[in-house]
Coordinates of C-alpha atoms in Angstrom, one line a residue:
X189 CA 43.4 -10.2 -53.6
X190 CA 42.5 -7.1 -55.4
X191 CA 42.5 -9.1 -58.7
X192 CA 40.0 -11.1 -57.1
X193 CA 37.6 -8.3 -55.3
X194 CA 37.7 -6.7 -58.9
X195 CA 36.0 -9.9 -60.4
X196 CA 33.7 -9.9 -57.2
X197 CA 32.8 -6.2 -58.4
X198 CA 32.4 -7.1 -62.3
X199 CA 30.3 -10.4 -61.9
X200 CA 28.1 -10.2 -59.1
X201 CA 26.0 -8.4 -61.5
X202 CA 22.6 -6.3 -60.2
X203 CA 20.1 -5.4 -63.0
X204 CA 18.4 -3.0 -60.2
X205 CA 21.7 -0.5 -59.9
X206 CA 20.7 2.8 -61.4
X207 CA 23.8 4.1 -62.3
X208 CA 26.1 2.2 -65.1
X209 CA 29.6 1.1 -64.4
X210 CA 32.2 3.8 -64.7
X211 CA 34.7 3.9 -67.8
X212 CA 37.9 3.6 -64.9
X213 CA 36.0 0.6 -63.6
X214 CA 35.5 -1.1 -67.2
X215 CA 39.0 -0.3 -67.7
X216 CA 40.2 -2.2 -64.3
X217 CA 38.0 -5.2 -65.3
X218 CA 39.6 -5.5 -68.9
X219 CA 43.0 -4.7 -67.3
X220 CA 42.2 -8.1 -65.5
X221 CA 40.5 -9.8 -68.4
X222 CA 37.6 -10.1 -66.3
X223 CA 34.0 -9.1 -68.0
X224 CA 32.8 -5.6 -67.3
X225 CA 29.3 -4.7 -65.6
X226 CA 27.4 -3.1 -63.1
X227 CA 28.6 -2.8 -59.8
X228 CA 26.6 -4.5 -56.8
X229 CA 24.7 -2.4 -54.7
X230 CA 25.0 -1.9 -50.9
X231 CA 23.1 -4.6 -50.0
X232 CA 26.0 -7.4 -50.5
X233 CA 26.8 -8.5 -47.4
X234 CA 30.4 -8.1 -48.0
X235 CA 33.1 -5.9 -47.7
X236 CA 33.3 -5.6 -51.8
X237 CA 29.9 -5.0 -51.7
X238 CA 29.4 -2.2 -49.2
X239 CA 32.6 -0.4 -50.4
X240 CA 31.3 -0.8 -54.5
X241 CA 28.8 2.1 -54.6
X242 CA 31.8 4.4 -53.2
X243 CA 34.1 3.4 -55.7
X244 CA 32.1 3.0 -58.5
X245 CA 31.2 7.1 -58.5
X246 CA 35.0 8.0 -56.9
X247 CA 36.0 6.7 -60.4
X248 CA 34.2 9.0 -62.0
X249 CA 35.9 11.8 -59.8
X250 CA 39.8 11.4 -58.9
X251 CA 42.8 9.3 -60.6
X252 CA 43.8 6.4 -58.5
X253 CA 45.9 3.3 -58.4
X254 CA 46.1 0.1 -57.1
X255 CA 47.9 -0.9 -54.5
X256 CA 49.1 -3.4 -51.5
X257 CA 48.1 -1.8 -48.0
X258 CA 51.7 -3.0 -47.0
X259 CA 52.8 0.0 -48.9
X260 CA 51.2 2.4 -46.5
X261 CA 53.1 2.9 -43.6
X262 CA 50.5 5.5 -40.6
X263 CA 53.3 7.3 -38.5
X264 CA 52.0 8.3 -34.7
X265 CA 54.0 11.0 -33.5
X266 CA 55.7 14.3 -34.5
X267 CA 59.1 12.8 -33.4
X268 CA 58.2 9.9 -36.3
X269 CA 57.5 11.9 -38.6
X270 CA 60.6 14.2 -38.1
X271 CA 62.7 10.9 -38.1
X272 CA 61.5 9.0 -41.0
X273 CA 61.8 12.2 -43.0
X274 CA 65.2 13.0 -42.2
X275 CA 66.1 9.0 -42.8
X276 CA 64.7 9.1 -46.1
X277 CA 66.3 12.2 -46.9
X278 CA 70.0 11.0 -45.9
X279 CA 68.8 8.3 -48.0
X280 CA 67.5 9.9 -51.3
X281 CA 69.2 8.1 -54.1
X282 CA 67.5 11.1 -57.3
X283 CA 65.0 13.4 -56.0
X284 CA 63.8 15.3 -52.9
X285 CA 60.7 17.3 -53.2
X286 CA 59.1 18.8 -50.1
X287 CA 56.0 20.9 -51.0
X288 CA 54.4 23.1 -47.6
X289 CA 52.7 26.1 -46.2
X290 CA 56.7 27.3 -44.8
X291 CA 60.2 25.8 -43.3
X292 CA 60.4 27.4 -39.7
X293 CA 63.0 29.6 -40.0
X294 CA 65.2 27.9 -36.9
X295 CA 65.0 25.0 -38.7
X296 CA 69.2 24.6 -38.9
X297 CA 68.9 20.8 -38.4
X298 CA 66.6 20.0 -41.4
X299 CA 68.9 22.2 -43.6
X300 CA 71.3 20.6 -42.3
X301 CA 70.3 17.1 -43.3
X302 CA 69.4 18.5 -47.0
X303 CA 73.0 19.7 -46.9
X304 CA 74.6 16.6 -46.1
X305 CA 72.7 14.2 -48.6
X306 CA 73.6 16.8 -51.5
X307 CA 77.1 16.3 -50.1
X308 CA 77.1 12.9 -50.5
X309 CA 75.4 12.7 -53.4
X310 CA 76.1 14.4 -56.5
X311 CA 73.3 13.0 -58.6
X312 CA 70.7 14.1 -56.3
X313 CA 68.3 17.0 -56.7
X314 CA 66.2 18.7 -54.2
X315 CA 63.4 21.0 -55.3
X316 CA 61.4 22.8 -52.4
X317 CA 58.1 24.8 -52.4
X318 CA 56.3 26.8 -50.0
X319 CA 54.5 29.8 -50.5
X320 CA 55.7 33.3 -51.2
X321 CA 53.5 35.3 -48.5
X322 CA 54.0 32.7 -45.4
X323 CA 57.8 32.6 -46.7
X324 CA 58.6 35.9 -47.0
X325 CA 56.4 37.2 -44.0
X326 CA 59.9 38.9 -42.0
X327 CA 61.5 39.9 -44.4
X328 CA 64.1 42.0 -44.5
X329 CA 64.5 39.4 -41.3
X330 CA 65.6 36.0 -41.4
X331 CA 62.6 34.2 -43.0
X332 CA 62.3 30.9 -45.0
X333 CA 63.5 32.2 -48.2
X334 CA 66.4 33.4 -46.6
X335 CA 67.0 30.4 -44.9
X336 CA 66.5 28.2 -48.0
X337 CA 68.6 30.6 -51.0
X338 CA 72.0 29.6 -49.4
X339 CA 71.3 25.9 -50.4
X340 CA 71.3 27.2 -54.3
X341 CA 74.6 29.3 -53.8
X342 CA 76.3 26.0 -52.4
X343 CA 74.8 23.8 -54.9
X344 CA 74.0 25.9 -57.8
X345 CA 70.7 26.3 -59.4
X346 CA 70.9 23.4 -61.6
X347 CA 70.5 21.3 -58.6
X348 CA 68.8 23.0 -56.0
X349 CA 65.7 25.0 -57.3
X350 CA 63.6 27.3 -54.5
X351 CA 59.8 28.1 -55.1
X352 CA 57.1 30.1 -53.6
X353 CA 53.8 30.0 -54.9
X354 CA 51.3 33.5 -55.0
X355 CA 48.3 34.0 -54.9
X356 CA 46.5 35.7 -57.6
X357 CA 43.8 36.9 -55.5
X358 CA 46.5 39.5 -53.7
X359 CA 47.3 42.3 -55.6
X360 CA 47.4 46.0 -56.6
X361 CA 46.4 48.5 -53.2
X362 CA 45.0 44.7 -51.4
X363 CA 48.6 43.3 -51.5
X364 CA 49.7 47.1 -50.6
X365 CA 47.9 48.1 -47.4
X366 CA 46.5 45.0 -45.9
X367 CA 48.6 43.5 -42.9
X368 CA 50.5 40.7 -43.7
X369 CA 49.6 38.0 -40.8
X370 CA 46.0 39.0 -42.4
X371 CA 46.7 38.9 -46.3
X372 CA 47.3 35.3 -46.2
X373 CA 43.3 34.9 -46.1
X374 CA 43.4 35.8 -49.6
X375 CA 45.0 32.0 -50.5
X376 CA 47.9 29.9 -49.7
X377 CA 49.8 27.3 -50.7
X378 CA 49.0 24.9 -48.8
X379 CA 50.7 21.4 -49.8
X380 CA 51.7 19.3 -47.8
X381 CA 53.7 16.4 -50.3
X382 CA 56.9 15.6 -48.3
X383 CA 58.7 13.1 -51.1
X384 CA 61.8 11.2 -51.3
X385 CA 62.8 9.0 -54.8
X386 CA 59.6 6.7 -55.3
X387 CA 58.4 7.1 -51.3
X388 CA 56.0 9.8 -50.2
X389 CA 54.7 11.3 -46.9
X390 CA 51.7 12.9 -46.8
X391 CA 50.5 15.1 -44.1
X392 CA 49.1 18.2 -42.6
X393 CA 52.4 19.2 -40.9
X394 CA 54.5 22.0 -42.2
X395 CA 57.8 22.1 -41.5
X396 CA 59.1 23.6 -38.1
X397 CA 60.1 22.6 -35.0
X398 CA 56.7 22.5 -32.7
X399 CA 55.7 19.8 -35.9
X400 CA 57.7 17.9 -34.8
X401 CA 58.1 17.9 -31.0
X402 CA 54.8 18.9 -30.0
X403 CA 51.7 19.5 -32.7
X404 CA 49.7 16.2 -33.0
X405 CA 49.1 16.1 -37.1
X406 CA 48.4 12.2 -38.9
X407 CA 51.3 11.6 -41.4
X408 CA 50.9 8.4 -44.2
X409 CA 54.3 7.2 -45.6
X410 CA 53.4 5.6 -48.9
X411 CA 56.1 3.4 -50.6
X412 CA 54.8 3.3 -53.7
X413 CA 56.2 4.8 -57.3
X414 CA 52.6 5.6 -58.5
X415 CA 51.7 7.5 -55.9
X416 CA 54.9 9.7 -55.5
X417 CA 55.5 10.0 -59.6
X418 CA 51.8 11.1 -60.0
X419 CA 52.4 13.8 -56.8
X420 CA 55.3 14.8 -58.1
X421 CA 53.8 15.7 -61.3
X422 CA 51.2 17.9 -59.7
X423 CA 54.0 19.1 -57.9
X424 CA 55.9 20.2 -61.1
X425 CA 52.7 21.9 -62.2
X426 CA 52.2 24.0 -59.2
X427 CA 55.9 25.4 -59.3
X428 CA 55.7 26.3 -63.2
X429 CA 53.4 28.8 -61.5
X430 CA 55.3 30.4 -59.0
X431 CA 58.0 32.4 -58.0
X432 CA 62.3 31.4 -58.0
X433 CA 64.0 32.3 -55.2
X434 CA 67.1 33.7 -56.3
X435 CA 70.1 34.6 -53.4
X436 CA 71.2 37.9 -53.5
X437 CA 74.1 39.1 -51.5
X438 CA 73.4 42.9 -52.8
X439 CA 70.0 43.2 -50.8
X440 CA 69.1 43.0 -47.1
X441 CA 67.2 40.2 -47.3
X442 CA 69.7 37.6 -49.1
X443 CA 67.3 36.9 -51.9
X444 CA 65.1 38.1 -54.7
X445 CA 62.2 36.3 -56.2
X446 CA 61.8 36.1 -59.7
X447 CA 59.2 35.5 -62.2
X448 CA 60.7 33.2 -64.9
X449 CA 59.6 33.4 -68.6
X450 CA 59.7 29.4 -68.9
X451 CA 56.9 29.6 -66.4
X452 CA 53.4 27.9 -67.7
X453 CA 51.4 31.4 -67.4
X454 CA 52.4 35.0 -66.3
X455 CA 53.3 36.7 -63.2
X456 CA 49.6 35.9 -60.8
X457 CA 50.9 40.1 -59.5
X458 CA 50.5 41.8 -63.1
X459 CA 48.1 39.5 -64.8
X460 CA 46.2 37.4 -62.8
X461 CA 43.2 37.4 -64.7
X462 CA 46.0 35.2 -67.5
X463 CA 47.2 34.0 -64.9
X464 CA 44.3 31.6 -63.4
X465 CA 43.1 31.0 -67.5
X466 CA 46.2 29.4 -68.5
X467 CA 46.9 27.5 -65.3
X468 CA 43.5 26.1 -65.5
X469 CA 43.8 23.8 -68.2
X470 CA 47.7 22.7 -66.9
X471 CA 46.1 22.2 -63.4
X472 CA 42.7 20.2 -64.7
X473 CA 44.6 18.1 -66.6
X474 CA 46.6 17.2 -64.0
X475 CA 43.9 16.1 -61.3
X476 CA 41.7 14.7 -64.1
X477 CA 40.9 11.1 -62.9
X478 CA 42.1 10.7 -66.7
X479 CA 45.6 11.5 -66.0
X480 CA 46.6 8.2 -65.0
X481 CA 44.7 6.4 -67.5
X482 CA 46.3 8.2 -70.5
X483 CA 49.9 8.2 -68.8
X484 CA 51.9 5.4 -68.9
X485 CA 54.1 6.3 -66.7
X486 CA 51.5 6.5 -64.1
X487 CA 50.1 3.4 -64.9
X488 CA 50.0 0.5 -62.6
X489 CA 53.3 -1.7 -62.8
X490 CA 53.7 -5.1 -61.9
X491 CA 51.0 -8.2 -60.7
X492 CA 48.4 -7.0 -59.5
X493 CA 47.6 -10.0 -57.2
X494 CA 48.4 -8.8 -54.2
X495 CA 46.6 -5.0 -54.7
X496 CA 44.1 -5.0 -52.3
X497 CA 44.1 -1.6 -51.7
X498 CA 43.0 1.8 -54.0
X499 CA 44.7 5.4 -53.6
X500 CA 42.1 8.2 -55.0
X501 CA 44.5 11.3 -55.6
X502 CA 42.6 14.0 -54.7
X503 CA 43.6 17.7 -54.9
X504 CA 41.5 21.4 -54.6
X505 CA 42.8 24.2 -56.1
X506 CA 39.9 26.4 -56.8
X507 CA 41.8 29.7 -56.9
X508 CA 43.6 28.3 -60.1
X509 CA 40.8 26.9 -61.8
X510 CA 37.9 28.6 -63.7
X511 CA 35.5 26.7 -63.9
X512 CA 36.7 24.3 -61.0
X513 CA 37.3 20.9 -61.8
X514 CA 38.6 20.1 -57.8
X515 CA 38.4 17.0 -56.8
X516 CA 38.9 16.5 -52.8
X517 CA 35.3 18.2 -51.9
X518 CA 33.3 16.2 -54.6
X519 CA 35.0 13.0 -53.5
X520 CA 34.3 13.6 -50.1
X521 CA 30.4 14.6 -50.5
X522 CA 30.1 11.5 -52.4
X523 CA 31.3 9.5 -49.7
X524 CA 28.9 11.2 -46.9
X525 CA 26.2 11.5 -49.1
X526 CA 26.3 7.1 -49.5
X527 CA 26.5 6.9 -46.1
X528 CA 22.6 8.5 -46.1
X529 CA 21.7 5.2 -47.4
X530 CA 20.0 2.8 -45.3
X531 CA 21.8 0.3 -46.2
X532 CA 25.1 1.8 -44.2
X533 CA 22.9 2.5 -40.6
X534 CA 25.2 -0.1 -39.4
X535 CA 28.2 2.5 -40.2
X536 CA 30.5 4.8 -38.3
X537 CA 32.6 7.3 -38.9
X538 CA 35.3 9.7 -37.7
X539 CA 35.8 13.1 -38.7
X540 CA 38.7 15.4 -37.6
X541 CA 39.8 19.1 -37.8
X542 CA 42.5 20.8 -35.7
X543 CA 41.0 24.0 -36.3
X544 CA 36.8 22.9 -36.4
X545 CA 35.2 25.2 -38.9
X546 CA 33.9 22.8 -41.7
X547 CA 32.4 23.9 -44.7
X548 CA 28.5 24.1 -43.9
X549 CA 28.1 21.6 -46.6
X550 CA 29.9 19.0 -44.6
X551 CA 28.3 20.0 -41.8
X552 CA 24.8 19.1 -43.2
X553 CA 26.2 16.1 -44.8
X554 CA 27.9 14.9 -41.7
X555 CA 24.7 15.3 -40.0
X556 CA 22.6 13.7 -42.6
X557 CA 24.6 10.1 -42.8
X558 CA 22.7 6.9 -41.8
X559 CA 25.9 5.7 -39.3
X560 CA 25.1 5.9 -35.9
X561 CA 28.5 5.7 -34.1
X562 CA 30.3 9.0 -35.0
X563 CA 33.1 10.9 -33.7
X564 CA 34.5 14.3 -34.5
X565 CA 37.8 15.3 -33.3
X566 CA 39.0 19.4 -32.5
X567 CA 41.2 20.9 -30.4
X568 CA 40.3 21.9 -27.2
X569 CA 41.1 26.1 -26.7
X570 CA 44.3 24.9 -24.8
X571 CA 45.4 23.0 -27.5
X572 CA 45.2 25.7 -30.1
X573 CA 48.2 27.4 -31.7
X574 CA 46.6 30.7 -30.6
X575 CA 46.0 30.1 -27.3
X576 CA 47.2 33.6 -25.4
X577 CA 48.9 34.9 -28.3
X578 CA 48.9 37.8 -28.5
X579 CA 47.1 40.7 -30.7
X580 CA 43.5 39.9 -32.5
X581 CA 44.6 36.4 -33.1
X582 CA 44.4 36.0 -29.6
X583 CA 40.9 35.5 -29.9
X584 CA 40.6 33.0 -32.5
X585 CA 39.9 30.2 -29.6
X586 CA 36.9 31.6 -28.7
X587 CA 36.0 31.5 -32.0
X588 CA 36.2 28.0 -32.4
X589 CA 34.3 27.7 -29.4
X590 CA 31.7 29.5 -30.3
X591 CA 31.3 27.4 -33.6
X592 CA 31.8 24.1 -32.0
X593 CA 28.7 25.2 -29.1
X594 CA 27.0 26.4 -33.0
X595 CA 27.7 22.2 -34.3
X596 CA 26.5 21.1 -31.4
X597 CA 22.8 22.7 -31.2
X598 CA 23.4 21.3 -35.3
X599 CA 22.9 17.8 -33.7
X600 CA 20.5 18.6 -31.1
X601 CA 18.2 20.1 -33.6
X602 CA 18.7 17.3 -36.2
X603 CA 18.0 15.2 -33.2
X604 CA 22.2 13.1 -33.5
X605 CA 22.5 13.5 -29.6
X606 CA 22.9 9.8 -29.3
X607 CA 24.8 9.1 -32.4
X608 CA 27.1 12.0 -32.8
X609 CA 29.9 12.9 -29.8
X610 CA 31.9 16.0 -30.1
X611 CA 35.6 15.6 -28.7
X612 CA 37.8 18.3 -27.9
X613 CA 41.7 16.9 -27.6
X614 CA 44.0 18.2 -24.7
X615 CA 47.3 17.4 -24.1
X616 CA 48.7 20.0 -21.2
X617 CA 48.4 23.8 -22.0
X618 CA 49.6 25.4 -25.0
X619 CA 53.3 27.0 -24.3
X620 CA 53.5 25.6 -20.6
X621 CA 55.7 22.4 -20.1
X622 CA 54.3 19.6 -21.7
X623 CA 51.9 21.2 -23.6
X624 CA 50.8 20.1 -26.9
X625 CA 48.8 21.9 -29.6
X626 CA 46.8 19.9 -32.1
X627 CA 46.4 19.9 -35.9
X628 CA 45.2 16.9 -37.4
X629 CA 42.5 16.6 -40.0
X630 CA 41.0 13.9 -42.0
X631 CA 38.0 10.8 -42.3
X632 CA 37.7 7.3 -41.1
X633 CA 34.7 5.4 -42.5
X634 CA 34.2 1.8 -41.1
X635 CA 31.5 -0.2 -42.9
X636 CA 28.5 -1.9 -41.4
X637 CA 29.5 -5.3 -39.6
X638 CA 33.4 -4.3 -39.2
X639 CA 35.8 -3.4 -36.7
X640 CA 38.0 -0.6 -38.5
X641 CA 38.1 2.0 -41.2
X642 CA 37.7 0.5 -44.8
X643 CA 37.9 4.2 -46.1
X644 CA 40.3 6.9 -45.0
X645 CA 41.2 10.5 -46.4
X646 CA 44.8 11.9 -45.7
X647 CA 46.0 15.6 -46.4
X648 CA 46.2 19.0 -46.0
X649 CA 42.9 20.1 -46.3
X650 CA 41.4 21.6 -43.1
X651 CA 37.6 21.2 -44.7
X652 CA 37.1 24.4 -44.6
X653 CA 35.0 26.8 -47.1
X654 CA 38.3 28.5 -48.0
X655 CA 40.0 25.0 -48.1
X656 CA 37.6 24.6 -50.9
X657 CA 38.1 28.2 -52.4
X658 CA 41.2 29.6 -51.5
X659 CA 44.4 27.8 -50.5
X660 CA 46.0 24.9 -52.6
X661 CA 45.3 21.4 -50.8
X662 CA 46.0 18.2 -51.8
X663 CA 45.3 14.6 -50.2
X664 CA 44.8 11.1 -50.8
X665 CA 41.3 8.5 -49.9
X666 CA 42.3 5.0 -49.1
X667 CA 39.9 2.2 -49.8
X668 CA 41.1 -1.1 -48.8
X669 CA 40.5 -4.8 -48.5
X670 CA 43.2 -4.8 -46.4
X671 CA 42.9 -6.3 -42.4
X672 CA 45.9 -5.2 -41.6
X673 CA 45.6 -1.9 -43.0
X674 CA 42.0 -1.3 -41.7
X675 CA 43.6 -2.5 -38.4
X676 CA 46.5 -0.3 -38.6
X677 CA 43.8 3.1 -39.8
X678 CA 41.6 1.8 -36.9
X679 CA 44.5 2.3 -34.3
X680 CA 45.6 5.3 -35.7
X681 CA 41.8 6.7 -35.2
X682 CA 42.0 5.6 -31.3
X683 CA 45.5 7.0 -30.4
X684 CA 43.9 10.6 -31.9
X685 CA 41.2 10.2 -29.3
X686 CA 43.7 9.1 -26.1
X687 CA 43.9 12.9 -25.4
X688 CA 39.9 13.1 -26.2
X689 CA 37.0 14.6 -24.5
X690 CA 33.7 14.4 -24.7
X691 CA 32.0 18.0 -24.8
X692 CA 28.6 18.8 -24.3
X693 CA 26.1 22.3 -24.5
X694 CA 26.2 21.9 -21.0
X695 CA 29.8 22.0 -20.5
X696 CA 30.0 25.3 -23.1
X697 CA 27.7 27.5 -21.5
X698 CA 30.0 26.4 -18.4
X699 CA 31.6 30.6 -17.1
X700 CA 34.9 30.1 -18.4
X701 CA 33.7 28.7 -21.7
X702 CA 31.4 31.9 -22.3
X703 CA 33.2 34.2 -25.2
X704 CA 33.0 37.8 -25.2
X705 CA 31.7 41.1 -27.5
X706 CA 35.1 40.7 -29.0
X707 CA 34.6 37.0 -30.2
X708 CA 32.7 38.8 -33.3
X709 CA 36.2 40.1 -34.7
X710 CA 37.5 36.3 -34.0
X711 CA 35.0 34.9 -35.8
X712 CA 35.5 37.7 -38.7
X713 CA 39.4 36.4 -38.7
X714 CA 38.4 32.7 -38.6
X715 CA 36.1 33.5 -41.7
X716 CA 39.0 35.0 -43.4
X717 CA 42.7 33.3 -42.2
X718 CA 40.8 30.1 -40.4
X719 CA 42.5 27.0 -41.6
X720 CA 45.5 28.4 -42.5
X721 CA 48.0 26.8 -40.5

């Protein structure tokens, strides 16, 4: 089918399209010995045709490959997610890489699981990342890194490698005196590329136990070797940046971290200035959209008859790239900026963030697109991980609030009352019985005259401005042909809205939804750790 929308794309030529075909998009239509040209515009009254002016710039952008939509499997709950990952893993035939913000440091039974499938198999190899200031936030206590360095004692370093990326942007008297809950504003690592041999989940779940019991994320299982060789590559690059955990039975803590010299580029705590110039070019290379035409090994294998579907691999890591090539935030304007077209008024879209504090760019774009059936997703205050807690964080609800009542007088003012809803998503109370907190983030895009998504982004970006500065993120943008598939993204954008709300002005100016003097400070901490989770 793909084979045949890609001739659909190259024939139906339009002499009035101002922009040429892109080089990826000649290449696919020589790939298929089909004869290049300009891609139709929105007006087609197909599918192909309304989805061509997105892919034809996303080319330009973000590597991608062609797959079947078969090969994307959407998991629903935390308790799936937990499951398949800890199937795949007793499973792993060669590799286990698991990239994410931490590992909860009760998290016996996952260790557990790695433990056994090393056990069992003696050609396997598990590398883990996760990053140094999240993973090392209790020391001398039991922390991740302590909880991870007995896994290279049993299994030695030759099969079991530990790493925690730092940021460069924490150093010196900053790194010395600020508190730590608070220092991880400075950048993260923030991954979330849970892969298994030639299968890959991504998500915006870490890995502890309210993930996956209680905290509502989205989670894509892609069974495809493309995808997972070409993650696993930026994966390789983000580690020859960071830190080795090495166990240490000589020091409270159990481990040590160490800068090795085979790294690509020196310690980001003495030289960070080196430190972000030579990971730049490593790290541009590797989310160029030219690193799977020039790699073989990332190529496309096999007939591609039945590829009806295209994975755009997107990634943003500003805080290692000067000048920034990123990739997730220019893909995604694109996208909102060609649903300002009149052509797409017959659109709708979905937007989601667990923790609602997009970057005022997306905001305006949001705000600015032609669709007129449009949903955004948050979490309602007693849905959010710091509902109650305790100390300044305690506020960061209110917070939210606050810039949720701020998005909608955005829509009221841009006059979207009747074409924009704001949910908030509730399931219980936070910390009571039965409460569930929620963190899921991503797009939905379903084109004019359809029933479900033709266009969906999957990751760990929160959308955030310090998603788009600070912390390392990485993701993935589906475009399909696919029924089934847009059936299957089209379900999983209703079951994120069976706990939904609409919430009004109204309802915000409500007594209990005022926020205090003190919400100032919350909104100081949102602007500096918001997103982090």
């Amino acid at each position: 089918m793909i084979a045949r929308s890609a001739s659909r794309y190259c024939l139906k030529l339009r002499p009035t399209l101002a922009r040429p075909v892109s080089q990826y998009s000649r290449q696919w239509c020589r790939r298929y010995s089909i004869p290049s040209g300009p891609l139709p515009t929105a007006s087609s009254s197909s599918s192909t045709g309304m989805l061509a002016p997105f892919v034809n710039e996303l080319d330009k952008i973000a590597p991608s490959f062609h797959i079947n939509g078969s090969q994307i499997r959407i998991l629903k709950t935390p308790t799936d997610f937990y499951e398949a990952l800890k199937t795949r893993i007793r499973n792993a035939k060669k590799r286990i890489f698991l990239s994410t913000l931490y590992i909860g440091k009760s998290e016996k039974e996952l260790i557990a699981t790695l433990q056994d499938a090393l056990r069992a198999n003696p050609e396997l190899k598990l590398s883990i990342l996760t990053d140094a200031l999240r993973g090392t936030r209790e020391t001398p206590d039991p922390s991740c890194a302590s909880l991870l360095a007995p896994l290279i004692t049993e299994f030695g370093s030759d099969r079991v490698e530990i790493r925690m990326y730092h940021t460069p942007n924490l150093t010196g008297l900053r790194k010395k005196y600020i508190p730590k809950r608070i220092n991880e504003g400075w950048g993260l690592q923030h991954m979330k590329l849970y892969g298994i041999d030639d299968e890959i989940i991504l998500s915006g779940a870490n890995l502890s136990n309210n993930y996956f019991t209680n905290r509502q994320d989205r989670y894509h299982l892609f069974s495809s070797s493309e995808v997972t060789n070409y993650f696993w590559r930026l994966y390789q690059g983000v580690t020859s940046l960071s830190f080795l955990v090495e166990p240490r039975n000589d020091v409270p803590a159990g481990y040590k971290l160490r800068w090795p010299s085979t790294n690509a580029a020196p310690s980001p705590l003495e030289h960070p200035a080196e430190f972000v110039s030579q990971a730049t070019p490593l790290i541009s290379r590797l989310i160029s959209r030219d690193e799977t035409l020039n790699n073989p090994k990332l190529q496309d294998q096999g007939s591609p008859v039945s590829r009806n579907t295209k994975v755009y691999m997107l990634g943003q890591l500003s805080q290692l790239m000067k000048p920034d090539s990123s990739t997730e935030l220019p893909a995604i304007t694109h996208i909102l900026k060609t649903l300002a077209a009149p052509e797409y008024a017959g659109s709708a879209w979905t937007f989601t963030a667990g923790y609602f504090n997009p970057a005022p760019s997306l905001t305006n774009l949001l705000l600015s697109t032609a669709s007129q059936n449009n949903v955004v997703i948050t979490a309602s205050p007693f849905a959010n991980g710091f509902y109650k807690s305790t100390g300044v964080s305690g506020l960061l609800p209110d917070a939210y609030t606050l810039l949720a009542r701020r998005f909608l007088r955005a829509i009221k003012e841009k006059k979207r009352d009747s074409t924009v809803v704001l949910k908030e998503w509730r399931k219980g109370t936070v910390n009571e019985p039965g409460g569930w907190t929620y963190h899921a983030k991503g797009l939905w895009v379903t084109l004019p005259n359809e029933q479900h998504p033709a266009i969906s982004i999957i990751g760990s970006s929160n959308y955030t401005k310090r998603s788009y500065s600070h912390d390392l993120e990485a993701g993935a943008l589906i475009v399909t042909e696919d029924n089934d598939l847009k059936k299957r993204l089209g379900d999983e954008q209703k079951w994120l809205q069976e706990y939904a709300s609409p919430v009004t002005l109204d309802d915000l100016a409500k007594t209990e939804r005022r926020v205090g003097l003190k919400v100032r400070i919350a909104m100081w901490i949102v602007s500096v750790v918001g997103g982090a989770l």
